Short mmCIF file of C-alpha atoms and ligand atoms in Angstrom, two decimals:
data_model
loop_
_atom_site.label_atom_id
_atom_site.label_comp_id
_atom_site.label_asym_id
_atom_site.label_seq_id
_atom_site.Cartn_x
_atom_site.Cartn_y
_atom_site.Cartn_z
CA MET A 1323 0.03 -0.25 -0.17
CA GLN A 1324 1.18 3.79 -0.48
CA PHE A 1325 -0.04 6.51 2.03
CA ILE A 1326 -0.55 9.82 -0.38
CA ALA A 1327 -3.08 13.06 0.66
CA GLY A 1328 -4.13 11.16 3.83
CA GLU A 1329 -5.42 7.83 2.50
CA TYR A 1330 -3.95 4.49 1.50
CA ARG A 1331 -3.72 4.14 -1.98
CA GLN A 1332 -2.85 1.01 -4.34
CA GLY A 1333 0.68 1.54 -5.73
CA HIS A 1334 1.00 1.34 -9.96
CA GLY A 1335 4.50 -0.88 -9.87
CA ALA A 1336 5.16 -4.75 -9.60
CA GLU A 1337 3.79 -6.68 -6.95
CA HIS A 1338 5.79 -7.33 -4.12
CA VAL A 1339 5.69 -10.11 -1.39
CA LEU A 1340 6.46 -9.07 2.09
CA VAL A 1341 8.13 -11.87 4.05
CA ASN A 1342 9.28 -12.19 7.81
CA PRO A 1343 12.59 -12.88 7.82
CA ALA A 1344 12.52 -14.66 10.84
CA THR A 1345 9.97 -17.52 9.89
CA GLY A 1346 10.37 -16.96 6.23
CA ASN A 1347 6.71 -16.59 6.15
CA GLU A 1348 4.59 -14.47 3.59
CA LEU A 1349 3.31 -11.15 5.61
CA GLY A 1350 1.49 -10.10 2.43
CA ARG A 1351 1.67 -9.06 -1.20
CA TYR A 1352 1.43 -5.40 -2.47
CA PRO A 1353 2.19 -3.33 -5.61
CA LEU A 1354 5.00 -1.16 -5.17
CA ALA A 1355 5.31 2.50 -5.76
CA ASN A 1356 6.52 3.55 -9.04
CA ASP A 1357 7.14 6.86 -11.01
CA ARG A 1358 3.19 7.44 -11.58
CA ASP A 1359 2.79 7.44 -7.50
CA VAL A 1360 5.83 9.35 -7.19
CA ASP A 1361 3.72 12.21 -9.41
CA LEU A 1362 0.72 11.65 -7.37
CA ALA A 1363 2.53 12.26 -3.94
CA VAL A 1364 4.52 14.42 -4.72
CA ALA A 1365 1.49 16.80 -6.37
CA ALA A 1366 0.00 15.85 -2.81
CA ALA A 1367 2.47 17.49 -1.10
CA LYS A 1368 2.73 20.61 -3.29
CA ASP A 1369 -1.09 21.35 -2.76
CA ALA A 1370 -0.25 20.98 0.78
CA TYR A 1371 2.41 23.15 1.42
CA PRO A 1372 1.11 26.64 0.64
CA ALA A 1373 -1.37 26.21 4.00
CA TRP A 1374 1.48 24.09 5.93
CA ARG A 1375 3.95 26.37 5.72
CA ASP A 1376 1.79 29.53 6.48
CA ALA A 1377 0.34 27.48 10.01
CA THR A 1378 2.46 29.02 12.50
CA PRO A 1379 5.01 26.85 14.49
CA GLY A 1380 2.27 26.38 17.41
CA ASP A 1381 0.18 25.02 15.51
CA ARG A 1382 2.76 22.60 13.70
CA ALA A 1383 3.82 21.69 17.45
CA ASP A 1384 0.60 20.77 18.36
CA ALA A 1385 0.06 18.62 15.47
CA LEU A 1386 3.08 16.85 16.40
CA LEU A 1387 2.46 16.48 19.96
CA ALA A 1388 -1.09 15.07 18.87
CA LEU A 1389 1.08 12.63 16.58
CA ALA A 1390 3.66 11.66 19.75
CA THR A 1391 0.41 10.96 21.56
CA GLY A 1392 -1.09 8.71 18.80
CA LEU A 1393 1.94 6.83 18.19
CA GLN A 1394 1.80 5.97 22.22
CA GLU A 1395 -1.56 4.67 21.97
CA ARG A 1396 -0.51 2.39 19.14
CA ALA A 1397 2.86 1.70 20.32
CA GLN A 1398 2.01 -2.09 20.75
CA GLU A 1399 1.34 -2.18 17.19
CA LEU A 1400 4.05 -0.47 16.09
CA ALA A 1401 6.52 -2.21 17.87
CA THR A 1402 4.99 -6.12 16.60
CA VAL A 1403 4.63 -4.75 12.87
CA GLU A 1404 8.38 -3.61 13.16
CA SER A 1405 9.23 -6.72 14.17
CA GLN A 1406 7.82 -8.67 12.33
CA GLN A 1407 8.79 -7.19 8.99
CA THR A 1408 12.68 -6.67 10.20
CA GLY A 1409 13.15 -9.81 12.15
CA LYS A 1410 14.81 -7.64 14.89
CA SER A 1411 13.21 -8.88 18.72
CA ILE A 1412 10.07 -7.35 20.12
CA ARG A 1413 12.08 -5.63 23.05
CA LEU A 1414 13.81 -4.08 20.84
CA ALA A 1415 11.17 -2.92 18.96
CA GLY A 1416 9.16 -1.77 21.90
CA GLU A 1417 11.73 -0.51 23.97
CA PHE A 1418 14.20 1.01 21.55
CA ASP A 1419 12.47 1.96 18.47
CA VAL A 1420 9.26 3.28 19.41
CA PRO A 1421 9.87 4.99 22.53
CA GLY A 1422 12.66 6.75 20.67
CA THR A 1423 10.20 7.65 17.72
CA ILE A 1424 7.79 8.96 20.31
CA ASP A 1425 10.57 11.17 21.95
CA ASN A 1426 11.30 12.73 18.72
CA ALA A 1427 7.96 13.75 17.64
CA LYS A 1428 8.12 15.51 21.16
CA PHE A 1429 10.97 16.72 20.77
CA PHE A 1430 10.41 18.33 17.16
CA ALA A 1431 6.84 19.83 18.45
CA GLY A 1432 8.92 21.68 21.10
CA ALA A 1433 11.84 22.62 18.42
CA ALA A 1434 9.34 23.95 15.80
CA ARG A 1435 8.67 26.38 18.16
CA HIS A 1436 12.25 27.66 18.82
CA LEU A 1437 13.91 28.15 15.34
CA THR A 1438 16.97 30.55 15.85
CA GLY A 1439 18.75 33.08 13.90
CA LEU A 1440 20.34 36.25 14.32
CA ALA A 1441 18.79 39.10 16.35
CA ALA A 1442 17.09 41.94 14.40
CA GLY A 1443 19.38 45.05 14.19
CA SER A 1444 20.56 47.80 12.33
CA TYR A 1445 23.19 46.45 10.25
CA TRP A 1446 23.29 49.38 7.82
CA PRO A 1447 22.80 53.11 7.82
CA ASN A 1448 19.12 54.00 8.59
CA SER A 1449 17.67 50.51 8.34
CA THR A 1450 16.45 47.50 10.34
CA SER A 1451 17.53 43.92 9.15
CA PHE A 1452 15.99 41.03 10.61
CA THR A 1453 16.13 37.10 8.98
CA ARG A 1454 13.45 34.61 8.05
CA ARG A 1455 14.09 31.00 8.38
CA GLU A 1456 11.98 29.61 5.96
CA PRO A 1457 11.03 25.79 4.59
CA LEU A 1458 12.10 24.83 1.77
CA GLY A 1459 8.64 23.17 -0.15
CA VAL A 1460 8.19 19.62 -0.66
CA VAL A 1461 11.06 17.41 0.67
CA GLY A 1462 11.82 13.39 -0.96
CA SER A 1463 13.16 11.44 1.43
CA ILE A 1464 14.76 7.61 1.16
CA ALA A 1465 15.19 5.62 4.36
CA PRO A 1466 16.68 2.23 4.64
CA TRP A 1467 15.39 -1.11 5.97
CA ASN A 1468 17.28 -1.47 9.30
CA TYR A 1469 15.15 1.12 11.53
CA PRO A 1470 12.12 1.71 9.68
CA LEU A 1471 10.20 3.53 12.04
CA GLN A 1472 13.21 5.46 12.99
CA MET A 1473 14.18 6.38 10.18
CA ALA A 1474 10.86 7.63 9.08
CA ALA A 1475 10.66 9.90 12.27
CA TRP A 1476 13.76 11.29 11.75
CA LYS A 1477 13.07 12.34 8.13
CA ILE A 1478 9.74 13.21 8.58
CA PHE A 1479 9.83 15.33 11.75
CA PRO A 1480 11.98 17.83 11.32
CA ALA A 1481 10.77 18.49 7.92
CA VAL A 1482 7.79 19.11 8.97
CA ALA A 1483 8.32 20.89 12.08
CA ALA A 1484 9.84 23.52 9.71
CA GLY A 1485 7.06 23.77 7.54
CA ASN A 1486 7.86 21.65 4.46
CA THR A 1487 6.26 18.88 3.56
CA ILE A 1488 6.94 15.61 2.43
CA VAL A 1489 7.20 12.27 0.52
CA LEU A 1490 8.88 9.66 2.01
CA LYS A 1491 10.00 6.37 0.30
CA THR A 1492 10.69 3.83 2.89
CA SER A 1493 12.45 0.51 1.91
CA GLU A 1494 10.01 -2.03 -0.29
CA LEU A 1495 11.10 -4.90 2.77
CA THR A 1496 9.94 -2.98 5.57
CA PRO A 1497 6.90 -0.19 4.64
CA GLY A 1498 4.58 -1.04 7.70
CA THR A 1499 5.36 1.22 10.38
CA SER A 1500 6.38 4.45 8.14
CA LEU A 1501 2.70 3.94 6.66
CA LEU A 1502 1.51 3.28 10.29
CA LEU A 1503 2.98 6.41 10.94
CA ALA A 1504 1.42 8.66 8.44
CA GLU A 1505 -2.05 6.96 8.87
CA ILE A 1506 -1.79 8.50 12.43
CA ALA A 1507 -0.98 11.67 11.61
CA THR A 1508 -3.86 11.64 9.48
CA GLU A 1509 -6.13 10.72 12.20
CA VAL A 1510 -4.83 12.80 14.69
CA GLY A 1511 -5.62 15.89 12.16
CA MET A 1512 -2.06 16.55 10.20
CA PRO A 1513 -3.78 17.52 7.27
CA PRO A 1514 -3.68 15.56 4.17
CA GLY A 1515 -0.60 15.54 2.16
CA VAL A 1516 1.66 16.85 4.69
CA ILE A 1517 3.06 13.19 4.95
CA ASN A 1518 2.75 11.06 2.09
CA VAL A 1519 4.77 7.70 2.52
CA LEU A 1520 5.69 5.23 -0.82
CA ALA A 1521 6.48 2.02 -0.47
CA GLY A 1522 8.85 1.03 -3.71
CA ASP A 1523 12.41 0.23 -4.94
CA GLY A 1524 15.30 2.58 -5.76
CA ALA A 1525 15.37 2.03 -9.40
CA HIS A 1526 11.56 2.96 -10.12
CA CYS A 1527 10.36 4.87 -6.98
CA GLY A 1528 13.68 6.53 -5.40
CA GLU A 1529 15.38 7.37 -8.57
CA ALA A 1530 12.27 9.25 -9.84
CA LEU A 1531 11.84 11.07 -6.19
CA VAL A 1532 14.88 12.31 -6.45
CA ARG A 1533 14.80 13.72 -10.26
CA HIS A 1534 11.15 15.13 -9.52
CA PRO A 1535 11.09 18.63 -10.61
CA ASP A 1536 8.89 19.73 -7.71
CA VAL A 1537 11.05 18.02 -5.31
CA VAL A 1538 13.21 20.36 -3.75
CA MET A 1539 15.50 18.53 -1.38
CA THR A 1540 16.58 15.06 -1.06
CA SER A 1541 17.51 13.55 2.80
CA PHE A 1542 18.79 10.36 2.15
CA THR A 1543 19.98 7.46 4.72
CA GLY A 1544 21.23 4.69 3.34
CA SER A 1545 24.52 3.02 1.95
CA THR A 1546 27.80 5.58 0.63
CA LYS A 1547 27.31 3.82 -3.01
CA VAL A 1548 23.37 4.93 -3.33
CA GLY A 1549 24.17 8.09 -1.67
CA ARG A 1550 26.72 8.94 -4.01
CA ARG A 1551 24.39 8.22 -6.92
CA ILE A 1552 21.81 10.26 -5.45
CA MET A 1553 23.82 13.22 -4.94
CA GLU A 1554 24.62 12.99 -8.79
CA MET A 1555 21.08 13.04 -9.46
CA ALA A 1556 20.25 15.80 -7.33
CA ALA A 1557 23.53 17.73 -8.84
CA SER A 1558 21.69 17.68 -12.28
CA LYS A 1559 18.94 19.54 -11.02
CA GLY A 1560 21.21 21.92 -8.58
CA ALA A 1561 18.92 20.60 -5.56
CA ARG A 1562 19.92 20.06 -2.30
CA VAL A 1563 20.99 17.12 -0.42
CA HIS A 1564 21.30 15.57 3.19
CA LEU A 1565 22.99 12.31 3.17
CA GLU A 1566 23.43 10.03 5.90
CA LEU A 1567 25.58 7.14 4.76
CA GLY A 1568 27.29 4.20 6.13
CA GLY A 1569 29.76 3.38 8.77
CA LYS A 1570 32.19 1.57 10.44
CA ALA A 1571 32.74 2.70 14.08
CA PRO A 1572 35.82 2.27 16.06
CA LEU A 1573 35.47 0.95 19.91
CA VAL A 1574 39.02 1.89 21.27
CA VAL A 1575 39.69 0.72 24.67
CA TYR A 1576 42.55 2.51 26.90
CA ASP A 1577 44.82 -0.01 29.50
CA ASP A 1578 43.11 2.35 32.07
CA ALA A 1579 39.28 1.61 31.11
CA ASP A 1580 36.72 -0.48 33.21
CA LEU A 1581 37.01 -3.50 31.40
CA GLU A 1582 34.19 -4.85 31.96
CA ALA A 1583 32.31 -2.00 30.98
CA ALA A 1584 34.06 -1.55 27.87
CA ALA A 1585 33.61 -5.30 26.98
CA ARG A 1586 29.59 -4.97 27.85
CA GLY A 1587 29.22 -1.86 25.62
CA ALA A 1588 31.22 -3.89 22.76
CA VAL A 1589 28.83 -6.38 22.74
CA ALA A 1590 25.66 -4.06 22.90
CA GLY A 1591 27.16 -1.90 20.30
CA SER A 1592 27.74 -4.80 18.46
CA ILE A 1593 25.08 -6.96 18.27
CA ILE A 1594 22.06 -4.30 18.72
CA ASN A 1595 19.63 -4.74 15.55
CA GLY A 1596 21.79 -7.75 14.39
CA GLY A 1597 24.53 -5.40 13.48
CA GLN A 1598 22.41 -4.06 11.29
CA ASP A 1599 23.10 -0.28 12.83
CA CYS A 1600 25.21 2.21 10.79
CA THR A 1601 26.63 3.01 14.34
CA ALA A 1602 27.19 -0.02 15.44
CA ALA A 1603 30.68 -1.38 17.03
CA THR A 1604 32.62 -3.20 14.42
CA ARG A 1605 36.03 -2.70 15.00
CA ALA A 1606 37.55 -3.22 18.82
CA ILE A 1607 41.17 -1.37 19.01
CA VAL A 1608 42.55 -2.68 22.41
CA HIS A 1609 45.60 -1.99 24.20
CA SER A 1610 47.80 -5.01 24.08
CA SER A 1611 48.11 -5.11 27.89
CA LEU A 1612 43.98 -5.68 28.33
CA HIS A 1613 43.46 -7.46 24.78
CA ASP A 1614 43.39 -11.11 25.69
CA GLN A 1615 40.78 -10.53 29.03
CA PHE A 1616 38.63 -8.44 26.52
CA VAL A 1617 38.27 -10.73 23.70
CA GLU A 1618 37.57 -13.52 26.14
CA ARG A 1619 34.90 -11.59 28.39
CA VAL A 1620 33.17 -10.37 25.03
CA ALA A 1621 33.17 -13.77 23.64
CA ALA A 1622 31.87 -14.94 27.02
CA ILE A 1623 29.24 -12.32 27.25
CA MET A 1624 28.47 -13.40 23.03
CA ASN A 1625 27.88 -16.74 23.92
CA ASP A 1626 25.22 -15.97 26.69
CA VAL A 1627 23.22 -14.42 23.64
CA VAL A 1628 20.09 -15.60 23.35
CA ILE A 1629 18.98 -16.09 19.66
CA GLY A 1630 15.41 -16.96 18.88
CA PRO A 1631 11.86 -16.00 17.33
CA PRO A 1632 11.75 -12.22 17.40
CA ASP A 1633 8.04 -12.20 19.24
CA ASP A 1634 9.66 -13.93 21.91
CA VAL A 1635 10.46 -11.15 24.66
CA THR A 1636 13.28 -13.23 26.11
CA THR A 1637 14.60 -13.25 22.76
CA ASP A 1638 18.04 -11.10 22.58
CA LEU A 1639 18.88 -11.52 19.00
CA GLY A 1640 15.75 -11.93 16.25
CA SER A 1641 17.13 -12.44 12.36
CA LEU A 1642 19.13 -10.32 10.11
CA ILE A 1643 16.93 -8.79 7.28
CA SER A 1644 17.09 -11.53 4.85
CA THR A 1645 18.43 -14.56 3.70
CA VAL A 1646 20.05 -13.03 1.05
CA HIS A 1647 21.93 -10.46 3.54
CA ARG A 1648 22.46 -13.26 6.11
CA ASP A 1649 24.35 -15.21 3.02
CA ARG A 1650 26.41 -11.56 2.39
CA VAL A 1651 27.32 -11.88 6.14
CA ALA A 1652 28.29 -15.28 6.04
CA ALA A 1653 30.45 -15.06 2.90
CA ILE A 1654 32.47 -12.48 4.63
CA VAL A 1655 32.96 -14.09 7.66
CA ASP A 1656 34.19 -17.11 5.83
CA ARG A 1657 36.50 -15.14 3.60
CA ALA A 1658 38.01 -13.82 6.84
CA ARG A 1659 38.45 -17.59 8.39
CA SER A 1660 40.31 -18.91 5.02
CA HIS A 1661 42.64 -15.75 5.22
CA GLY A 1662 43.57 -16.38 8.70
CA ALA A 1663 41.77 -14.47 10.81
CA THR A 1664 40.82 -16.16 14.23
CA ILE A 1665 36.74 -16.87 14.97
CA VAL A 1666 36.81 -16.41 18.58
CA CYS A 1667 32.71 -16.83 18.98
CA GLY A 1668 29.59 -17.16 16.45
CA GLY A 1669 30.86 -17.17 12.78
CA GLY A 1670 28.13 -18.94 11.36
CA ILE A 1671 24.14 -19.88 11.26
CA PRO A 1672 23.00 -21.25 14.70
CA SER A 1673 22.59 -24.34 14.70
CA ASP A 1674 19.06 -24.00 16.26
CA TRP A 1675 18.11 -21.55 13.83
CA ASN A 1676 19.60 -22.81 10.48
CA ALA A 1677 16.44 -23.15 8.34
CA PRO A 1678 17.06 -22.45 4.63
CA GLU A 1679 14.39 -19.57 4.91
CA THR A 1680 15.37 -17.49 8.17
CA ALA A 1681 18.01 -15.21 8.31
CA TYR A 1682 19.62 -15.78 11.63
CA PHE A 1683 23.42 -15.05 12.38
CA GLN A 1684 25.45 -15.57 15.68
CA PRO A 1685 26.98 -12.95 17.46
CA THR A 1686 30.94 -12.99 15.94
CA LEU A 1687 34.22 -11.49 17.27
CA ILE A 1688 37.31 -11.99 14.77
CA ALA A 1689 40.99 -11.91 16.37
CA ASN A 1690 44.05 -11.40 14.41
CA VAL A 1691 42.91 -9.05 11.81
CA ALA A 1692 44.68 -7.06 9.95
CA PRO A 1693 43.74 -3.24 9.03
CA SER A 1694 44.22 -4.09 5.20
CA ASP A 1695 41.74 -6.97 5.50
CA GLU A 1696 37.72 -6.71 4.38
CA VAL A 1697 36.44 -7.41 7.77
CA TRP A 1698 38.44 -4.31 8.89
CA ARG A 1699 37.60 -2.16 6.08
CA GLU A 1700 34.03 -2.85 4.67
CA GLU A 1701 30.72 -2.24 6.39
CA ILE A 1702 29.56 -5.84 7.18
CA PHE A 1703 26.15 -4.78 8.74
CA GLY A 1704 25.78 -8.11 10.60
CA PRO A 1705 26.54 -8.90 14.39
CA VAL A 1706 30.20 -8.88 13.76
CA LEU A 1707 33.09 -7.50 15.96
CA VAL A 1708 36.72 -7.41 14.72
CA THR A 1709 39.48 -6.71 17.42
CA THR A 1710 43.04 -5.68 16.83
CA PRO A 1711 45.65 -4.64 19.99
CA PHE A 1712 47.47 -1.40 19.72
CA GLU A 1713 50.24 -0.13 21.85
CA THR A 1714 50.22 4.10 22.21
CA ASP A 1715 47.66 6.30 22.38
CA GLU A 1716 48.72 7.99 19.06
CA GLU A 1717 48.48 4.54 17.00
CA ALA A 1718 45.10 4.32 18.66
CA ILE A 1719 43.84 7.10 17.26
CA ALA A 1720 45.31 6.45 13.74
CA LEU A 1721 43.58 3.24 14.03
CA ALA A 1722 40.49 4.48 14.70
CA ASN A 1723 40.65 7.04 11.67
CA ASP A 1724 41.85 4.27 9.21
CA THR A 1725 38.65 4.31 7.49
CA PRO A 1726 36.88 6.15 4.70
CA TYR A 1727 33.74 6.49 7.13
CA GLY A 1728 33.30 8.67 10.19
CA LEU A 1729 30.18 8.39 11.55
CA ALA A 1730 30.58 7.04 15.19
CA ALA A 1731 32.78 5.72 17.58
CA SER A 1732 33.57 5.27 20.99
CA ALA A 1733 36.54 5.36 23.29
CA TRP A 1734 36.41 3.65 26.81
CA THR A 1735 38.95 4.93 29.28
CA THR A 1736 38.86 6.43 32.92
CA SER A 1737 41.42 9.30 31.87
CA THR A 1738 39.92 12.61 31.07
CA ARG A 1739 42.85 14.05 29.21
CA ARG A 1740 42.84 10.89 27.00
CA ALA A 1741 38.95 10.85 26.52
CA LEU A 1742 39.30 14.69 25.19
CA ASP A 1743 42.09 13.66 23.45
CA ALA A 1744 39.71 11.02 21.63
CA ALA A 1745 36.71 13.44 21.22
CA ALA A 1746 39.07 15.67 19.35
CA ARG A 1747 41.05 13.54 17.21
CA ILE A 1748 38.48 10.66 16.03
CA GLU A 1749 37.03 11.86 13.14
CA ALA A 1750 33.45 11.08 13.23
CA GLY A 1751 30.41 12.97 13.43
CA CYS A 1752 29.70 11.36 17.49
CA VAL A 1753 32.34 9.94 19.58
CA TRP A 1754 30.97 8.34 23.08
CA ILE A 1755 33.10 7.98 25.91
CA ASN A 1756 32.71 5.02 27.72
CA GLU A 1757 29.57 4.48 25.93
CA HIS A 1758 28.57 3.13 22.68
CA ILE A 1759 25.05 3.81 20.70
CA PRO A 1760 23.27 6.02 22.68
CA ILE A 1761 21.38 8.69 19.87
CA VAL A 1762 19.12 11.46 21.40
CA SER A 1763 16.74 13.87 20.25
CA ASP A 1764 18.15 16.64 21.36
CA MET A 1765 21.78 16.25 19.61
CA PRO A 1766 22.93 15.64 16.27
CA HIS A 1767 23.65 12.91 14.33
CA GLY A 1768 25.16 12.61 11.11
CA GLY A 1769 28.60 11.79 9.23
CA TYR A 1770 32.19 13.11 8.63
CA LYS A 1771 34.33 11.71 5.53
CA ALA A 1772 32.39 8.73 3.67
CA SER A 1773 29.73 8.61 5.96
CA GLY A 1774 28.03 11.96 4.47
CA PHE A 1775 26.76 15.32 5.57
CA GLY A 1776 24.16 17.57 7.43
CA LYS A 1777 22.30 16.57 10.73
CA ASP A 1778 19.27 14.30 11.68
CA MET A 1779 17.83 15.21 15.08
CA SER A 1780 18.27 18.46 17.32
CA GLN A 1781 18.12 21.83 16.16
CA PHE A 1782 21.05 21.01 14.11
CA SER A 1783 18.59 19.42 11.32
CA PHE A 1784 16.97 22.85 10.74
CA GLU A 1785 19.68 23.77 8.76
CA GLU A 1786 19.13 20.89 6.25
CA TYR A 1787 15.63 21.72 6.17
CA THR A 1788 14.66 25.36 6.03
CA GLN A 1789 16.46 28.27 3.80
CA VAL A 1790 16.97 31.83 5.44
CA LYS A 1791 16.20 35.28 3.85
CA HIS A 1792 17.35 38.32 4.66
CA VAL A 1793 14.96 41.66 4.84
CA LEU A 1794 15.88 45.25 5.07
CA ILE A 1795 13.83 47.88 5.88
CA ASP A 1796 14.80 51.26 5.09
CA GLN A 1797 13.79 53.84 7.55
CA THR A 1798 15.47 57.10 5.28
CA ASP A 1799 13.01 59.99 5.51
CA SER A 1800 14.28 61.50 2.42
CA PRO A 1801 14.50 59.73 -1.22
CA ARG A 1802 18.44 59.83 -1.67
CA ARG A 1803 20.18 57.11 0.11
CA GLU A 1804 24.22 58.22 0.95
CA TRP A 1805 25.32 55.02 -0.39
CA GLN A 1806 24.03 55.59 -3.85
CA ASP A 1807 26.58 58.79 -4.54
CA ILE A 1808 29.25 56.06 -5.26
CA VAL A 1809 27.13 54.44 -7.85
CA PHE A 1810 25.79 57.98 -9.34
CA THR A 1811 26.00 61.47 -8.35
CA THR A 1812 23.15 63.91 -8.31
CA ARG A 1813 23.22 67.75 -8.96
CA GLY A 1814 21.11 70.35 -8.88
CA THR A 1815 17.29 70.05 -8.46
CA ASN A 1816 16.10 67.45 -11.02
CA THR A 1817 14.38 65.20 -9.06
CA VAL A 1818 10.57 64.48 -8.52
CA SER A 1819 9.80 65.57 -5.51
CA GLY A 1820 12.52 68.79 -5.83
CA ALA A 1821 14.34 67.38 -3.08
P1 LIG B 284 20.47 1.03 0.79
O1 LIG B 284 21.53 2.39 -0.04
O2 LIG B 284 20.77 0.04 -0.47
O3 LIG B 284 19.07 1.73 0.13
C1 LIG B 284 18.47 2.83 1.45
C2 LIG B 284 17.30 3.13 0.39
O4 LIG B 284 17.92 3.97 -0.75
C3 LIG B 284 16.27 1.86 0.34
O5 LIG B 284 14.82 2.81 0.61
C4 LIG B 284 16.46 1.70 -0.95
O6 LIG B 284 15.32 1.24 -1.91
C5 LIG B 284 16.91 3.19 -1.75
N1 LIG B 284 17.79 3.24 -2.97
C6 LIG B 284 18.29 2.24 -3.30
N2 LIG B 284 18.93 2.68 -4.73
C7 LIG B 284 18.23 3.64 -4.92
C8 LIG B 284 18.42 4.79 -6.02
N3 LIG B 284 19.02 4.38 -7.19
N4 LIG B 284 17.91 5.89 -6.11
C9 LIG B 284 17.11 6.24 -5.51
N5 LIG B 284 16.70 5.57 -4.34
C10 LIG B 284 17.49 4.21 -3.91
O7 LIG B 284 21.22 0.93 2.16
P2 LIG B 284 20.30 -0.16 2.82
O8 LIG B 284 20.42 -1.50 2.43
O9 LIG B 284 18.65 0.01 3.17
O10 LIG B 284 20.60 0.16 4.39
C11 LIG B 284 21.72 -0.11 4.59
C12 LIG B 284 22.64 0.92 4.85
O11 LIG B 284 22.48 2.71 5.67
C13 LIG B 284 24.01 1.14 5.49
O12 LIG B 284 25.52 1.20 4.51
C14 LIG B 284 24.24 1.67 6.90
O13 LIG B 284 25.06 2.22 6.80
C15 LIG B 284 23.21 2.87 5.95
N6 LIG B 284 22.45 3.88 7.28
C16 LIG B 284 22.93 4.96 7.72
C17 LIG B 284 22.47 5.74 8.78
C18 LIG B 284 23.14 6.86 9.20
O14 LIG B 284 22.32 7.62 9.93
N7 LIG B 284 24.02 7.39 8.82
C19 LIG B 284 21.28 4.92 9.54
C20 LIG B 284 20.93 3.68 8.95
C21 LIG B 284 21.00 2.97 8.06
#
């Protein structure tokens, strides 16, 4: 289904079979959105734009607060659909994805009323200047499958809080909760056409959305490869882009770290969402004096992780997004094994959950990895952590930065000096100290280097979704402006007023 102009509609593309990746069972079939649906959704967003742009920030805040309440009322349903379509555990969907989304709606309700800028003032003789922070128009957003609900929230809320209208293309694998979000928004009174959601693939729906002449900006979260393609397409029409791309986050453990905290952080940070998280801890860089103990403790915790059906509340780790993706993760781990890396724990499909149609993969720790190895360099997007030892602080920072990506990182130390040094020198949009994963609505989230540019979350996201206008009002009490003498000289009394 598609959600356009406040109602569900059938798409005009090819039929897609939705599958629960944890069971292999079919969840339903629907026609994907194609370029025709993009035209319809963009037209709906364009129609809704003038009234939404002209609504007061207070009105937009009220709509987002009502949406937060509506999401809360249907929290259980949202968590269930999210878990079924992604394979993630119901605990993660219910206690992380849904509350995070509701908090984000509340944050942007408040933020809508606090757009900032320069104070009005007299910056030119006899005049007053002020700025207006204005929306852009129809925003096109494209989201990945890993956190479908949260990604929809991160894209939609700042855009509409700022007065834009939006067409969000969700992944065709996981459309359920993004569509529910749009449905709930309409139910609680958001005007039709402000939020439109299309479920389609990249080639037939995503590209049409980016290229559409009425889409003034593309906000994209996904892989670095597709992000670059989107930038090329947007460049051909001179439109703005905001790119949240891949990551390969380092987790640096200094010799003064709390080892137990670091080991727990490494496991939580690497297996959350099956490791299908752009900020997941993927490269543990551990001081040589602690390395073996760290490996032993991480392996022990990973071995205790409960793999099982996502709808069971005792399950820690559900399935990956698809069997195709699981096979890709397995092939990368197999290649590391064949190149001499040590698979300390996990490394394959769990024997209890080894059916061809289900997409489970074990929490995996790989040691003896060289910085030139594929598992060190490439984004795996599975529950796989690799480790390497270091000797000096300089070496630790160099290893952390030895990646084209720069989305997130963590440093584990009890030294303030080292913490501040790591925070300053690691090239990433987020550096956690003695923590790994928390992303909060109030703080910016976005990449350095090949992880993209622009910010989701926080007041900073308004830089992406607004444009700033300078308004200058002249207050001279005469037709003559002094500065005009630079351009032309008036002599005598030959003026309209004779002044
Ligand atoms: P992907 O790049 O394959 O797809 C992302 C979205 O782009 C999907 O909706 C897809 O249909 C669409 N798409 C694909 N080709 C397109 C094209 N040519 N034109 C327009 N749209 C197109 O990524 P994925 O596999 O869905 O998600 C995983 C990736 O997302 C990982 O690289 C991960 O790091 C990244 N990610 C980044 C963040 C972040 O905040 N930086 C957050 C989550 C995921």
